[in-house]
Short mmCIF file of C-alpha atoms and ligand atoms in Angstrom, two decimals:
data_model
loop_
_atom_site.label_atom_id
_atom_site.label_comp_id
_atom_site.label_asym_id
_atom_site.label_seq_id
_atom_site.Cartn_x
_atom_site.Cartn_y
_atom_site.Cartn_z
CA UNK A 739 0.00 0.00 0.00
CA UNK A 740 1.72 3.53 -0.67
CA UNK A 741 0.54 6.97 0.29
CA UNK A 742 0.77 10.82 -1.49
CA UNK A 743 1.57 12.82 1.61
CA UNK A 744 2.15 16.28 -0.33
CA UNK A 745 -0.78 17.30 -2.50
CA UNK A 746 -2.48 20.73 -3.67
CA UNK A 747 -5.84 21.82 -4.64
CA UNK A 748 -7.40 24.83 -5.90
CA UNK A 749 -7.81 25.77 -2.61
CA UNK A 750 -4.47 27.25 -3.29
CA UNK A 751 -2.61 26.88 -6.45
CA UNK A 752 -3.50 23.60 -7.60
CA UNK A 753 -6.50 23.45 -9.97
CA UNK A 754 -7.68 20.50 -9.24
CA UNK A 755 -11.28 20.04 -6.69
CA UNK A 756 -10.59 18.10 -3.41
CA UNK A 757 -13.25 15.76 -5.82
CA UNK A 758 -10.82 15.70 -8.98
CA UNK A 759 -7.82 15.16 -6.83
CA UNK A 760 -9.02 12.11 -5.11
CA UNK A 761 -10.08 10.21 -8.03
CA UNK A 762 -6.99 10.61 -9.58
CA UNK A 763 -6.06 8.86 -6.04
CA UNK A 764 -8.38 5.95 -6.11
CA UNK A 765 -7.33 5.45 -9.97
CA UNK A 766 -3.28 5.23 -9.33
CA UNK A 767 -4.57 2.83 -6.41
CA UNK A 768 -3.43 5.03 -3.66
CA UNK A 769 -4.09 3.35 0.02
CA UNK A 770 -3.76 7.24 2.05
CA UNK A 771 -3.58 10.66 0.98
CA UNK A 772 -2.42 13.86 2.82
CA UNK A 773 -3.41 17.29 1.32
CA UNK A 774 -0.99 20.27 2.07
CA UNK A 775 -2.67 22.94 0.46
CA UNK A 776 -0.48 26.41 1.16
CA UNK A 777 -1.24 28.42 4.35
CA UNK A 778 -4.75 26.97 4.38
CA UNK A 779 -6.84 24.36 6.11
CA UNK A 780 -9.95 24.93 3.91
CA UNK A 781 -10.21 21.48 1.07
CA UNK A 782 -9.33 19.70 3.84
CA UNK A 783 -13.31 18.40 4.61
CA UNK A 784 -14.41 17.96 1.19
CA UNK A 785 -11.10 16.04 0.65
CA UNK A 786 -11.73 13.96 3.69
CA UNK A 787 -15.07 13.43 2.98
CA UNK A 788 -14.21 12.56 -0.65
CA UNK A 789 -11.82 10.28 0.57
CA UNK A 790 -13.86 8.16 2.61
CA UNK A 791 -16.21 7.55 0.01
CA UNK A 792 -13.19 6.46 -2.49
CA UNK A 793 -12.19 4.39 0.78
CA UNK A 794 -9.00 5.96 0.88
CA UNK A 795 -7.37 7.01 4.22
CA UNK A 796 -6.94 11.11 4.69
CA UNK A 797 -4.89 12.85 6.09
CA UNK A 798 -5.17 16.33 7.36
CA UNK A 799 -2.55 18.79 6.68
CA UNK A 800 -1.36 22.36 5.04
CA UNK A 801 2.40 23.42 3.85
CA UNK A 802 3.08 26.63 5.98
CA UNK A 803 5.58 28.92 4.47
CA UNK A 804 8.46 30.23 7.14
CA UNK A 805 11.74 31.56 6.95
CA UNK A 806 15.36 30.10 8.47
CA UNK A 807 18.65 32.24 8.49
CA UNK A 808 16.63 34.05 5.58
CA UNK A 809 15.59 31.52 3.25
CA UNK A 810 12.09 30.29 2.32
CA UNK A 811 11.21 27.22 4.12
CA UNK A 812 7.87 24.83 3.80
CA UNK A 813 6.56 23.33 6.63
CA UNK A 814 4.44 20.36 6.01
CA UNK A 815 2.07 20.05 9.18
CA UNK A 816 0.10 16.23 9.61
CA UNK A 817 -2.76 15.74 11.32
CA UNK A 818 -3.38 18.94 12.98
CA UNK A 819 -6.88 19.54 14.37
CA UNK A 820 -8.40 21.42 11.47
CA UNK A 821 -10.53 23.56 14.10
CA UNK A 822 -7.59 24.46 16.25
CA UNK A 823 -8.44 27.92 17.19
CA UNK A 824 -5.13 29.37 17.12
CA UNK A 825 -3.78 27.03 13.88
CA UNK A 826 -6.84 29.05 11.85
CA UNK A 827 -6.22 32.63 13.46
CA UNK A 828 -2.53 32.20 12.30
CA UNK A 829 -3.33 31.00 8.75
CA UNK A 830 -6.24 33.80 8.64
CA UNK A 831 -3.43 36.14 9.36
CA UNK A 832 -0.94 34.77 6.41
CA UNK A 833 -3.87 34.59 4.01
CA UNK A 834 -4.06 38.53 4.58
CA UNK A 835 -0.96 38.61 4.37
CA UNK A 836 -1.24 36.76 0.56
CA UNK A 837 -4.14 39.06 -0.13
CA UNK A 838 -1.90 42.04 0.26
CA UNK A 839 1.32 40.45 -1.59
CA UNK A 840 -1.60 40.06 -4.66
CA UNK A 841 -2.63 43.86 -4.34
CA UNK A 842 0.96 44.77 -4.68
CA UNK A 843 2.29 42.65 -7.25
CA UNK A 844 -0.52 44.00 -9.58
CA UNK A 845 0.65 47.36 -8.29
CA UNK A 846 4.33 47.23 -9.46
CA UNK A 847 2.94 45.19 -12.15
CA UNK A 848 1.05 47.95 -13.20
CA UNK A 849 4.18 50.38 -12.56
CA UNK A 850 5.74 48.38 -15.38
CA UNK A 851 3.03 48.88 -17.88
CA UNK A 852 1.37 45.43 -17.68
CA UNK A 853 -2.33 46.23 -17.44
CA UNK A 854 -3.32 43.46 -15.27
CA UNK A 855 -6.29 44.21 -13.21
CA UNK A 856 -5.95 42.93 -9.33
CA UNK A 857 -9.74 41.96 -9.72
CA UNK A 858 -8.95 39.23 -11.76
CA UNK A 859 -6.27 38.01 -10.00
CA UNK A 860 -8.84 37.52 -7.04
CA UNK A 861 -11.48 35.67 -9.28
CA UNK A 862 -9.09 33.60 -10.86
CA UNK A 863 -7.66 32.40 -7.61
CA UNK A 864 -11.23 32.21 -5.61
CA UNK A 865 -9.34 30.87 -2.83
CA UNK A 866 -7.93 32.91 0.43
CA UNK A 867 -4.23 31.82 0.24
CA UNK A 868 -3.73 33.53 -3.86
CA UNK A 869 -0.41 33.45 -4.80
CA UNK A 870 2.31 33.99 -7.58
CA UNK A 871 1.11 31.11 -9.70
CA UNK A 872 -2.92 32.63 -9.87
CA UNK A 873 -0.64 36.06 -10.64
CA UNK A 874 0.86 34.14 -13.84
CA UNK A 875 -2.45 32.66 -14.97
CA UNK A 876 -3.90 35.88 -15.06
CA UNK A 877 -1.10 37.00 -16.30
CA UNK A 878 -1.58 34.42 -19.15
CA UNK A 879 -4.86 34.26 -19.37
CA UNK A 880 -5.08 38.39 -20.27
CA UNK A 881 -2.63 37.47 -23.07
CA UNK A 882 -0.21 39.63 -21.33
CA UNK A 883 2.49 36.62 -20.90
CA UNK A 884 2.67 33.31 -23.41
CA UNK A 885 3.12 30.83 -20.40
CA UNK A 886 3.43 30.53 -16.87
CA UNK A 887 7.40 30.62 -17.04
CA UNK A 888 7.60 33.22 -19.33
CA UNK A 889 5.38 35.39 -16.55
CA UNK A 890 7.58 33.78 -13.62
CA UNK A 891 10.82 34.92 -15.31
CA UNK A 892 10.04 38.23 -16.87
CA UNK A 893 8.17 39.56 -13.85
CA UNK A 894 7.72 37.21 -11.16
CA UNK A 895 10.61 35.68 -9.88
CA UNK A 896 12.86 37.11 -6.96
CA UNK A 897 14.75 40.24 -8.58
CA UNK A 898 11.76 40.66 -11.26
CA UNK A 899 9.71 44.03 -11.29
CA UNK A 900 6.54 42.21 -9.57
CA UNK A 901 8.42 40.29 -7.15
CA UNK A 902 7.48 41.35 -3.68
CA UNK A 903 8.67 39.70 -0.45
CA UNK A 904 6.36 38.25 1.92
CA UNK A 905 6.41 38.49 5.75
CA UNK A 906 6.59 34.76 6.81
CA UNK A 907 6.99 33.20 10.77
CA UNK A 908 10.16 31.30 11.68
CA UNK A 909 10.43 27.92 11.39
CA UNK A 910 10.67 27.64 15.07
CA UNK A 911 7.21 28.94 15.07
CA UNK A 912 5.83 27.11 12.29
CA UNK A 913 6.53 23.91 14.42
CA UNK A 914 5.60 25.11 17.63
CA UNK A 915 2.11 26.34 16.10
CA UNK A 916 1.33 22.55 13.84
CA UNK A 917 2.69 20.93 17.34
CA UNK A 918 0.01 22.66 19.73
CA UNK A 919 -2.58 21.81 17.12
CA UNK A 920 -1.69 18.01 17.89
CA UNK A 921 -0.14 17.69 14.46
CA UNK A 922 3.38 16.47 13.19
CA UNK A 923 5.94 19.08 11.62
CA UNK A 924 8.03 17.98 8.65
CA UNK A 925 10.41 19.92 6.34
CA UNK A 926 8.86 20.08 2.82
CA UNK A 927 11.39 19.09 -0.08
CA UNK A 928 14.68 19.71 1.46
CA UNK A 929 16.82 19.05 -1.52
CA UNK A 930 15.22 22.41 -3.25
CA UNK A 931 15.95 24.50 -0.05
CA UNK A 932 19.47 23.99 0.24
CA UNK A 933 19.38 24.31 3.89
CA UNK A 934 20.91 21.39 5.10
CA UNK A 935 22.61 23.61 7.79
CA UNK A 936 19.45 24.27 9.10
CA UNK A 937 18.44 20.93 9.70
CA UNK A 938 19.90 20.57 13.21
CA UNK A 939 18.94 23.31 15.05
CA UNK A 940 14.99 22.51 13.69
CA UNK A 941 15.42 18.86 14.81
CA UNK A 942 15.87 20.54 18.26
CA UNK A 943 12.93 23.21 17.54
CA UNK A 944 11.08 19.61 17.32
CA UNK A 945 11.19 19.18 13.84
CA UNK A 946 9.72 15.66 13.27
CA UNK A 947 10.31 14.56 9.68
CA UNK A 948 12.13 15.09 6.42
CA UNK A 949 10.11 14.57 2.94
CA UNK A 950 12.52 12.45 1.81
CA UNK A 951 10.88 11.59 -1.36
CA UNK A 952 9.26 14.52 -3.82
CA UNK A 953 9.16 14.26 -7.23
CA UNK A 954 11.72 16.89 -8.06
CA UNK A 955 14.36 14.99 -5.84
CA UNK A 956 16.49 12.89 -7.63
CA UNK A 957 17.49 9.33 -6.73
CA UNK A 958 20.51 10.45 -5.07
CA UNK A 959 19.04 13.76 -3.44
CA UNK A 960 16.52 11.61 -1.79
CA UNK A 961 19.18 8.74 -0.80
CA UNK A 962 20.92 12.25 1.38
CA UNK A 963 18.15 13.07 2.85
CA UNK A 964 17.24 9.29 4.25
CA UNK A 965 21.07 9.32 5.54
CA UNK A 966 19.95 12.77 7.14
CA UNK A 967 16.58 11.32 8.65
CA UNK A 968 18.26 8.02 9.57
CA UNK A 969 20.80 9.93 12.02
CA UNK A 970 18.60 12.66 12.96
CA UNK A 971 16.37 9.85 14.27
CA UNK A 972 12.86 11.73 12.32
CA UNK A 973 10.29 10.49 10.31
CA UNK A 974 10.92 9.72 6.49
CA UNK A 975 7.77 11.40 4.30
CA UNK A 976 7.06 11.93 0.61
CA UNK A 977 4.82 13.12 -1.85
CA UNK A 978 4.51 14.40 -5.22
CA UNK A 979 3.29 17.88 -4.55
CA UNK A 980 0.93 17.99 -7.55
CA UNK A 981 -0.58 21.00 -8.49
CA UNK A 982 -2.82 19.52 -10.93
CA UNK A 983 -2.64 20.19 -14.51
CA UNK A 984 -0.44 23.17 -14.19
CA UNK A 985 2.16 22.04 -15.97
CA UNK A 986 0.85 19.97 -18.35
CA UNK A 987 0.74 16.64 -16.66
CA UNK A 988 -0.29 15.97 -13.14
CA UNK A 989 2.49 14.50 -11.06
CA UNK A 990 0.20 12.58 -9.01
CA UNK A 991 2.04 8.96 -9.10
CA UNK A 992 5.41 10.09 -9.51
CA UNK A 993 6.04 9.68 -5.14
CA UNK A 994 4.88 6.46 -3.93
CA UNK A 995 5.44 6.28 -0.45
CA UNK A 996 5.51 3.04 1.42
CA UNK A 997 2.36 2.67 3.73
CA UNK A 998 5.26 2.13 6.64
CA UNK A 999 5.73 5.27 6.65
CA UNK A 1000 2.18 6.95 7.23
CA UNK A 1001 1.75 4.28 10.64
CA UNK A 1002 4.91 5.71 12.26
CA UNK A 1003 3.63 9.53 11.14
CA UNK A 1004 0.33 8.72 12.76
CA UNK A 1005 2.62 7.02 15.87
CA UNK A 1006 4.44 9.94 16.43
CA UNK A 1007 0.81 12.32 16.43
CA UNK A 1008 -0.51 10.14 19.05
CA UNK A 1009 3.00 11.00 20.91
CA UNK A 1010 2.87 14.04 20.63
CA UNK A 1011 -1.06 14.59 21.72
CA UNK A 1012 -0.40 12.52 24.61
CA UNK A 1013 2.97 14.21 25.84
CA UNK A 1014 0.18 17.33 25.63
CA UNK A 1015 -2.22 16.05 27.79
CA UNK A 1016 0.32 14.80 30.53
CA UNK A 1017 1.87 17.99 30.65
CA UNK A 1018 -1.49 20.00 30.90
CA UNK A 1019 -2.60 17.86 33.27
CA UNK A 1020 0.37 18.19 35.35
CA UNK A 1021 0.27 20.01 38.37
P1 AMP B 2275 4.17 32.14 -3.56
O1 AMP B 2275 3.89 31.29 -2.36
O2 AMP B 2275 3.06 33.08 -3.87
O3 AMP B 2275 5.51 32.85 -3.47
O4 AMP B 2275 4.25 31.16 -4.81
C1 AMP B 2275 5.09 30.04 -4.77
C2 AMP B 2275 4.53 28.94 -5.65
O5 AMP B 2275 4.73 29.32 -6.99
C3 AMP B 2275 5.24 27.62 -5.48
O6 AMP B 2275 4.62 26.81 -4.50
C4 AMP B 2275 5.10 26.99 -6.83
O7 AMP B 2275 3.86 26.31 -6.87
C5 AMP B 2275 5.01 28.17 -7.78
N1 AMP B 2275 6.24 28.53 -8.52
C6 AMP B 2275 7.38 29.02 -8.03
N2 AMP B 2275 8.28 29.28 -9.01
C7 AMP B 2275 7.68 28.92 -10.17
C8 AMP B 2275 8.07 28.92 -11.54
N3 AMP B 2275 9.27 29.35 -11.94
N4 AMP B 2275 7.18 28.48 -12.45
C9 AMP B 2275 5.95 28.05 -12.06
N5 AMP B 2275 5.53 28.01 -10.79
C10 AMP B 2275 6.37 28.44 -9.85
FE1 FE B 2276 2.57 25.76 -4.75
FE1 FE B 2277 6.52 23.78 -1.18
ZN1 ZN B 2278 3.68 22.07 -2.11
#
């Protein structure tokens, strides 16, 4: 039995329904399937119940973007309860912050004489976590730019015209905030970070896995990080991080991950939830 543990829908820049995504699931014969849509909880119910009906095993989750010694990290975060009060007043805030990002991009977009309209940035993406990629559809889809990479590299990539930064929390916080919502932190696709030195000092923040296995690891790349996870003594995850037909071809099936893997995941929640309750119920 294998497992997707790294999945988006369009309730962030994937464009495929909780509905679409999970069929595609059931068809490739996947046993369990985690969706980590960014800085949002919200497909996670129609995924789940979508699931169940395909008799596939879900797992909650969402990819949180932070920052470490100044790079951009992704925190995968596994089973959290997806009506943690603080979890969602966190996200709410990094959705505004999204919102914002969108306004501005348009704006310096706009600077530079492309007349995009921020109004149909915000239909396009319909979602409350928009980001670059529902920028570059628009972008595309006004006949402004003749493909996504052509509106990534002329305007939207770091160092471009419409490139604005966005305020992220620390890793450190990232973990702390998917821990206290009973769910399991994990370091999304490591090998495209290169941030190996960072790797120690989040195992001590509590870090609890590596994705090992992503489909833009290469056999090597992923052989590193299992070393890394092996003496690091932290979970080994993967996952294709399809964005559905985005580019072309869905990646879904390119990341099989052994069913092993998802038990000790769920092991180490149930850990964590009860190391929780004994220390809130100490005096
Ligand atoms: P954001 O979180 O708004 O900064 O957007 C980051 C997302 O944009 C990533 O998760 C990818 O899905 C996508 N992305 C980043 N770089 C590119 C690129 N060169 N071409 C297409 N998509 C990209
Ligand atoms: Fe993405
Ligand atoms: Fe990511
Ligand atoms: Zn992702």
């Amino acid at each position: 039995m294998f497992a997707d543990l790294h999945l988006h829908t369009s309730f962030s820049d994937g464009t495929y329904s909780p509905e679409e995504l999970t069929s595609h699931g059931q068809r490739l014969g996947f046993g369990a399937l985690a969706l980590t849509d960014h800085d949002t909880l919200e497909g996670c119910a129609r995924m789940g119940r979508a699931c169940g009906t395909a008799g596939i095993e879900f797992i909650a989750g969402t990819e949180l973007t932070a920052e470490q010694d100044g790079t951009e990290l992704h925190i995968l975060g596994y089973l959290v309860d997806t009506q943690d009060a603080k979890l969602l007043a966190e996200i709410a805030r990094f959705q505004a912050v999204r919102q914002e990002r969108i306004r501005e991009m348009v704006a310096r977009l706009n600077e530079a004489h492309v007349p995009l309209k921020v109004e149909s940035v915000f239909a396009l993406a319909n979602c409350k976590a928009p980001g670059r990629p529902h920028v570059a559809r628009a972008l595309v889809q006004a006949g402004l730019c003749g493909s996504l990479d052509e509106a990534f590299d002329r305007y939207l990539k770091k160092h471009r015209p419409a490139w604005v930064p966005k305020f992220k929390m620390s890793a450190a916080d990232a973990i702390d905030l998917i821990h206290q919502a009973g769910g399991v932190a994990v370091m999304a696709h490591p090998g495209l970070n290169h941030a190996d030195d960072s790797i120690p000092g989040m195992v001590e923040a509590g870090l609890d896995g590596l994705e090992c296995f992503h489909t833009k690891h290469s056999t090597a790349t992923s052989e590193h990080y299992l070393e890394m996870a092996d003496r690091f003594n932290v979970l080994v995850t993967g996952g294709s991080d399809c964005h559905g037909m985005n580019k072309g071809k869905p990646l879904i099936g390119t990341v099989k991950l052994p069913y092993e893997h998802v038990v000790k995941l769920k092991a180490r929640a149930a850990e964590r939830r009860a190391a929780a309750t004994t220390e809130a119920s100490s005096p």
